[in-house]
Amino acid sequence: MAVSVDAAVVELLDSSNYVDWSVWVKTYLLAQDLWDVVEQDEEEEEEEEADDKFKAWREKNATALHTIQISCGREASSLIRNTSSAKRAWDTLAENFKPKPRYYNDFHQCQPLFDAVWSGDWDEAKQFLTLHPNAIRTRLPSTNEIALHMATDLEHEHIVEELVQLMSEEDLEITGNDGWTALALAASRGNIKMVECMVRKSKKILSIPTWDSNNVTPVVLASMNEQWDIVDYLYSVTPFQDLMPEKGPYGAGLLCTFIMGMKFGIARELIQRCPQLVFTKGQDGAFPMEAFMPSAFPSGTRLKLWQIWIYNCIHIERAISDIRVSVQNEGKEECNRMKITWSGMLRLWFYLIKFK
């Protein structure tokens, strides 16, 4: 259909040209100071006709609506024939003609995205995602991971930040074959910038454990890799209920790594907040007390004279010192028992306080 030289568009709207058409019409309406009537809320149209403001709006609305109407082909025009609002006309056309984003399950269709991420080229990746926004969730066939995992693994910080901005909170929960989220990867790498970026977007990912043999949450994973800066941050933002014994082995596992890493200050704080963790098995089936090596406990290392004097001054009544907490290790033919005395617990507590 022919278009006049004074028209706002070079082609009338049909089923194939909405993206270009919407740009043409919007640009024209902006130039004529009419775009505000397309953006404003419906309730602003309900004012009394006697009001000067309403009269001005009605005139602009009619002009904008006319521009939209004469820019439509027959099919599009029929959808807004009885519409009196420029905003409703615009929304109706968008609903019917705006292309729906495609969902990509085929990795080969999204190869350009992964190639761009691999090479650290965000401009190329952004261009592809602009055309195919759902490709951000496409998984690599070999690992079932998405582009964010790849960028995190390669520590392309700028790409990670850009991808996170485009993703929903649910997207950040996507895991690979091993159950690792992108946050788990960032925590194991020790990249605080990437970790903070993801946590700002979603707090829920702090509680997602891996599916592999480790079965650990991000804060425990970071501690296992001795990424203590990451641990300090994740420990401060991880919901404490996730570390309680009833939630699983994560709190006890974290306490074990604190002790093995000689982080006695934070270990003491964790015990103070949840004493039950001392008697809870970690993900490896061990109790936190078993994490103590001779070099970490006063009785197994050489002390200075004044330290020996203080250490030996710790006394406990015999009736209490005879109490034993025996825990049977499962999965062994013989019943191996670990005996934890209350006097030993007091010595542990003394060490955490005085020799951290």
mmCIF file of C-alpha atoms in Angstrom, residues 41-260:
data_model
loop_
_atom_site.group_PDB
_atom_site.id
_atom_site.type_symbol
_atom_site.label_atom_id
_atom_site.label_comp_id
_atom_site.label_asym_id
_atom_site.label_seq_id
_atom_site.Cartn_x
_atom_site.Cartn_y
_atom_site.Cartn_z
ATOM 1 C CA ASP A 41 -1.217 5.868 32.668
ATOM 2 C CA GLU A 42 -4.853 5.390 31.782
ATOM 3 C CA GLU A 43 -6.184 7.152 34.864
ATOM 4 C CA GLU A 44 -4.792 10.443 33.633
ATOM 5 C CA GLU A 45 -7.320 10.314 30.821
ATOM 6 C CA GLU A 46 -10.325 10.333 33.167
ATOM 7 C CA GLU A 47 -10.233 13.952 34.269
ATOM 8 C CA GLU A 48 -13.224 16.244 33.810
ATOM 9 C CA GLU A 49 -13.606 17.629 30.283
ATOM 10 C CA ALA A 50 -13.887 21.147 31.628
ATOM 11 C CA ASP A 51 -10.364 20.945 32.939
ATOM 12 C CA ASP A 52 -7.833 22.763 30.758
ATOM 13 C CA LYS A 53 -5.250 20.071 31.333
ATOM 14 C CA PHE A 54 -7.614 17.406 30.086
ATOM 15 C CA LYS A 55 -8.445 19.431 26.997
ATOM 16 C CA ALA A 56 -4.753 19.736 26.147
ATOM 17 C CA TRP A 57 -4.285 16.003 26.685
ATOM 18 C CA ARG A 58 -7.325 15.191 24.519
ATOM 19 C CA GLU A 59 -5.924 17.200 21.628
ATOM 20 C CA LYS A 60 -2.505 15.547 21.851
ATOM 21 C CA ASN A 61 -4.085 12.112 22.240
ATOM 22 C CA ALA A 62 -6.179 12.591 19.112
ATOM 23 C CA THR A 63 -3.165 13.719 17.082
ATOM 24 C CA ALA A 64 -1.012 10.808 18.285
ATOM 25 C CA LEU A 65 -3.815 8.299 17.690
ATOM 26 C CA HIS A 66 -4.360 9.624 14.167
ATOM 27 C CA THR A 67 -0.640 9.270 13.439
ATOM 28 C CA ILE A 68 -0.716 5.648 14.598
ATOM 29 C CA GLN A 69 -3.889 4.875 12.648
ATOM 30 C CA ILE A 70 -2.660 6.203 9.301
ATOM 31 C CA SER A 71 0.606 4.302 9.764
ATOM 32 C CA CYS A 72 -1.142 0.915 9.896
ATOM 33 C CA GLY A 73 -1.993 -1.571 7.194
ATOM 34 C CA ARG A 74 -5.480 -3.055 6.904
ATOM 35 C CA GLU A 75 -4.967 -5.875 9.413
ATOM 36 C CA ALA A 76 -3.398 -3.638 12.041
ATOM 37 C CA SER A 77 -5.931 -0.881 11.481
ATOM 38 C CA SER A 78 -8.821 -3.266 12.115
ATOM 39 C CA LEU A 79 -7.453 -4.061 15.586
ATOM 40 C CA ILE A 80 -7.565 -0.439 16.767
ATOM 41 C CA ARG A 81 -10.561 0.835 14.787
ATOM 42 C CA ASN A 82 -12.699 1.398 17.885
ATOM 43 C CA THR A 83 -9.883 2.561 20.161
ATOM 44 C CA SER A 84 -10.008 6.140 21.418
ATOM 45 C CA SER A 85 -6.715 6.103 23.322
ATOM 46 C CA ALA A 86 -3.306 6.401 21.676
ATOM 47 C CA LYS A 87 -1.783 4.396 24.526
ATOM 48 C CA ARG A 88 -4.258 1.522 24.164
ATOM 49 C CA ALA A 89 -3.771 1.528 20.406
ATOM 50 C CA TRP A 90 0.012 1.347 20.791
ATOM 51 C CA ASP A 91 -0.192 -1.449 23.385
ATOM 52 C CA THR A 92 -2.642 -3.436 21.245
ATOM 53 C CA LEU A 93 -0.379 -3.283 18.212
ATOM 54 C CA ALA A 94 2.655 -4.267 20.281
ATOM 55 C CA GLU A 95 0.808 -7.247 21.722
ATOM 56 C CA ASN A 96 -0.211 -8.487 18.284
ATOM 57 C CA PHE A 97 2.767 -7.620 16.095
ATOM 58 C CA LYS A 98 5.868 -7.426 18.289
ATOM 59 C CA PRO A 99 8.011 -10.518 17.598
ATOM 60 C CA LYS A 100 8.070 -12.990 20.471
ATOM 61 C CA PRO A 101 11.586 -13.922 21.636
ATOM 62 C CA ARG A 102 12.662 -17.384 20.632
ATOM 63 C CA TYR A 103 13.917 -19.855 23.191
ATOM 64 C CA TYR A 104 17.144 -21.538 22.171
ATOM 65 C CA ASN A 105 17.773 -25.110 23.190
ATOM 66 C CA ASP A 106 20.171 -25.827 20.357
ATOM 67 C CA PHE A 107 23.708 -24.962 21.362
ATOM 68 C CA HIS A 108 24.802 -24.577 17.745
ATOM 69 C CA GLN A 109 22.354 -21.710 17.252
ATOM 70 C CA CYS A 110 24.021 -19.900 20.141
ATOM 71 C CA GLN A 111 27.612 -20.739 19.301
ATOM 72 C CA PRO A 112 28.382 -17.053 18.545
ATOM 73 C CA LEU A 113 27.446 -16.112 22.121
ATOM 74 C CA PHE A 114 29.766 -18.667 23.693
ATOM 75 C CA ASP A 115 32.545 -17.783 21.251
ATOM 76 C CA ALA A 116 32.237 -14.125 22.242
ATOM 77 C CA VAL A 117 32.264 -14.943 25.960
ATOM 78 C CA TRP A 118 35.258 -17.244 25.518
ATOM 79 C CA SER A 119 37.237 -14.488 23.807
ATOM 80 C CA GLY A 120 36.116 -11.844 26.319
ATOM 81 C CA ASP A 121 34.278 -9.793 23.675
ATOM 82 C CA TRP A 122 31.272 -8.313 25.466
ATOM 83 C CA ASP A 123 30.262 -6.094 22.537
ATOM 84 C CA GLU A 124 29.807 -9.150 20.338
ATOM 85 C CA ALA A 125 28.005 -11.054 23.090
ATOM 86 C CA LYS A 126 25.701 -8.107 23.776
ATOM 87 C CA GLN A 127 24.821 -7.771 20.103
ATOM 88 C CA PHE A 128 23.812 -11.433 19.948
ATOM 89 C CA LEU A 129 21.784 -11.231 23.174
ATOM 90 C CA THR A 130 19.960 -8.143 21.930
ATOM 91 C CA LEU A 131 18.629 -10.193 19.031
ATOM 92 C CA HIS A 132 18.210 -13.422 21.009
ATOM 93 C CA PRO A 133 17.675 -12.545 24.705
ATOM 94 C CA ASN A 134 16.710 -16.068 25.775
ATOM 95 C CA ALA A 135 20.046 -17.391 24.573
ATOM 96 C CA ILE A 136 21.382 -16.269 27.941
ATOM 97 C CA ARG A 137 19.932 -19.534 29.336
ATOM 98 C CA THR A 138 21.293 -21.841 26.640
ATOM 99 C CA ARG A 139 23.410 -24.656 28.065
ATOM 100 C CA LEU A 140 26.672 -26.136 26.873
ATOM 101 C CA PRO A 141 26.059 -29.769 25.855
ATOM 102 C CA SER A 142 29.090 -31.160 27.679
ATOM 103 C CA THR A 143 28.596 -29.493 31.074
ATOM 104 C CA ASN A 144 25.010 -28.215 30.980
ATOM 105 C CA GLU A 145 26.372 -24.810 31.974
ATOM 106 C CA ILE A 146 25.318 -21.420 30.625
ATOM 107 C CA ALA A 147 27.320 -18.434 29.396
ATOM 108 C CA LEU A 148 27.580 -17.031 32.929
ATOM 109 C CA HIS A 149 29.376 -20.179 34.083
ATOM 110 C CA MET A 150 31.854 -19.842 31.228
ATOM 111 C CA ALA A 151 32.525 -16.165 31.935
ATOM 112 C CA THR A 152 32.959 -16.917 35.645
ATOM 113 C CA ASP A 153 35.283 -19.840 35.026
ATOM 114 C CA LEU A 154 37.426 -17.654 32.747
ATOM 115 C CA GLU A 155 37.173 -14.777 35.263
ATOM 116 C CA HIS A 156 35.942 -12.283 32.669
ATOM 117 C CA GLU A 157 34.686 -9.921 35.361
ATOM 118 C CA HIS A 158 33.198 -7.309 33.027
ATOM 119 C CA ILE A 159 31.188 -9.926 31.140
ATOM 120 C CA VAL A 160 29.985 -11.509 34.382
ATOM 121 C CA GLU A 161 28.705 -8.142 35.601
ATOM 122 C CA GLU A 162 26.922 -7.429 32.320
ATOM 123 C CA LEU A 163 25.345 -10.884 32.152
ATOM 124 C CA VAL A 164 24.125 -10.690 35.745
ATOM 125 C CA GLN A 165 22.384 -7.393 34.973
ATOM 126 C CA LEU A 166 20.479 -9.068 32.135
ATOM 127 C CA MET A 167 19.548 -12.160 34.135
ATOM 128 C CA SER A 168 16.712 -12.783 36.549
ATOM 129 C CA GLU A 169 17.242 -14.133 40.060
ATOM 130 C CA GLU A 170 16.024 -17.518 38.829
ATOM 131 C CA ASP A 171 18.640 -17.500 36.062
ATOM 132 C CA LEU A 172 21.387 -17.261 38.682
ATOM 133 C CA GLU A 173 20.102 -20.496 40.229
ATOM 134 C CA ILE A 174 20.926 -22.488 37.082
ATOM 135 C CA THR A 175 23.445 -25.240 37.781
ATOM 136 C CA GLY A 176 25.639 -27.439 35.639
ATOM 137 C CA ASN A 177 25.911 -31.215 35.711
ATOM 138 C CA ASP A 178 27.806 -31.076 39.007
ATOM 139 C CA GLY A 179 25.223 -28.837 40.648
ATOM 140 C CA TRP A 180 27.511 -25.819 40.743
ATOM 141 C CA THR A 181 25.945 -22.405 40.354
ATOM 142 C CA ALA A 182 28.024 -19.588 38.905
ATOM 143 C CA LEU A 183 28.358 -18.283 42.478
ATOM 144 C CA ALA A 184 29.929 -21.570 43.557
ATOM 145 C CA LEU A 185 32.461 -21.205 40.745
ATOM 146 C CA ALA A 186 33.245 -17.610 41.684
ATOM 147 C CA ALA A 187 33.626 -18.567 45.355
ATOM 148 C CA SER A 188 36.043 -21.385 44.547
ATOM 149 C CA ARG A 189 38.053 -19.045 42.296
ATOM 150 C CA GLY A 190 38.305 -16.461 45.055
ATOM 151 C CA ASN A 191 37.006 -13.606 42.913
ATOM 152 C CA ILE A 192 35.312 -11.241 45.352
ATOM 153 C CA LYS A 193 34.095 -8.850 42.654
ATOM 154 C CA MET A 194 32.139 -11.560 40.847
ATOM 155 C CA VAL A 195 30.835 -13.012 44.112
ATOM 156 C CA GLU A 196 29.501 -9.663 45.331
ATOM 157 C CA CYS A 197 27.946 -8.945 41.943
ATOM 158 C CA MET A 198 25.921 -12.171 42.010
ATOM 159 C CA VAL A 199 24.908 -11.936 45.664
ATOM 160 C CA ARG A 200 23.604 -8.400 45.140
ATOM 161 C CA LYS A 201 21.265 -9.836 42.516
ATOM 162 C CA SER A 202 20.092 -12.881 44.470
ATOM 163 C CA LYS A 203 20.425 -13.964 48.093
ATOM 164 C CA LYS A 204 18.810 -17.325 47.410
ATOM 165 C CA ILE A 205 21.909 -18.650 45.635
ATOM 166 C CA LEU A 206 23.793 -18.472 48.950
ATOM 167 C CA SER A 207 21.829 -21.520 50.095
ATOM 168 C CA ILE A 208 22.183 -23.728 47.002
ATOM 169 C CA PRO A 209 24.600 -26.641 47.624
ATOM 170 C CA THR A 210 26.567 -28.444 44.946
ATOM 171 C CA TRP A 211 25.380 -31.860 43.801
ATOM 172 C CA ASP A 212 28.805 -33.439 43.564
ATOM 173 C CA SER A 213 30.585 -35.478 46.213
ATOM 174 C CA ASN A 214 31.349 -32.336 48.213
ATOM 175 C CA ASN A 215 27.701 -31.329 48.712
ATOM 176 C CA VAL A 216 28.580 -27.900 50.082
ATOM 177 C CA THR A 217 27.182 -24.391 49.965
ATOM 178 C CA PRO A 218 29.247 -21.502 48.525
ATOM 179 C CA VAL A 219 30.651 -20.334 51.869
ATOM 180 C CA VAL A 220 31.821 -23.859 52.745
ATOM 181 C CA LEU A 221 33.248 -24.329 49.255
ATOM 182 C CA ALA A 222 35.234 -21.108 49.579
ATOM 183 C CA SER A 223 36.585 -22.203 52.971
ATOM 184 C CA MET A 224 37.613 -25.595 51.573
ATOM 185 C CA ASN A 225 39.638 -23.715 48.948
ATOM 186 C CA GLU A 226 41.080 -21.383 51.615
ATOM 187 C CA GLN A 227 39.602 -18.310 49.943
ATOM 188 C CA TRP A 228 39.325 -16.507 53.264
ATOM 189 C CA ASP A 229 38.375 -13.082 51.883
ATOM 190 C CA ILE A 230 35.458 -14.736 50.128
ATOM 191 C CA VAL A 231 34.617 -16.692 53.284
ATOM 192 C CA ASP A 232 34.488 -13.526 55.391
ATOM 193 C CA TYR A 233 32.063 -11.920 52.949
ATOM 194 C CA LEU A 234 29.863 -14.971 52.370
ATOM 195 C CA TYR A 235 29.737 -15.766 56.091
ATOM 196 C CA SER A 236 28.432 -12.244 56.714
ATOM 197 C CA VAL A 237 25.597 -12.562 54.174
ATOM 198 C CA THR A 238 24.681 -16.261 54.367
ATOM 199 C CA PRO A 239 21.467 -16.785 56.388
ATOM 200 C CA PHE A 240 22.606 -18.246 59.702
ATOM 201 C CA GLN A 241 19.756 -20.745 59.715
ATOM 202 C CA ASP A 242 21.495 -22.415 56.763
ATOM 203 C CA LEU A 243 24.343 -23.319 59.126
ATOM 204 C CA MET A 244 22.147 -24.873 61.805
ATOM 205 C CA PRO A 245 22.405 -28.677 62.266
ATOM 206 C CA GLU A 246 18.820 -29.249 61.155
ATOM 207 C CA LYS A 247 19.663 -27.729 57.766
ATOM 208 C CA GLY A 248 22.371 -30.278 57.058
ATOM 209 C CA PRO A 249 26.133 -30.652 57.443
ATOM 210 C CA TYR A 250 27.051 -27.198 56.175
ATOM 211 C CA GLY A 251 27.569 -25.456 59.519
ATOM 212 C CA ALA A 252 29.627 -28.299 60.963
ATOM 213 C CA GLY A 253 31.622 -28.532 57.747
ATOM 214 C CA LEU A 254 32.341 -24.821 57.895
ATOM 215 C CA LEU A 255 33.468 -25.128 61.514
ATOM 216 C CA CYS A 256 35.815 -27.957 60.521
ATOM 217 C CA THR A 257 37.457 -25.821 57.839
ATOM 218 C CA PHE A 258 37.788 -22.901 60.254
ATOM 219 C CA ILE A 259 39.630 -25.128 62.713
ATOM 220 C CA MET A 260 41.832 -26.760 60.080
#
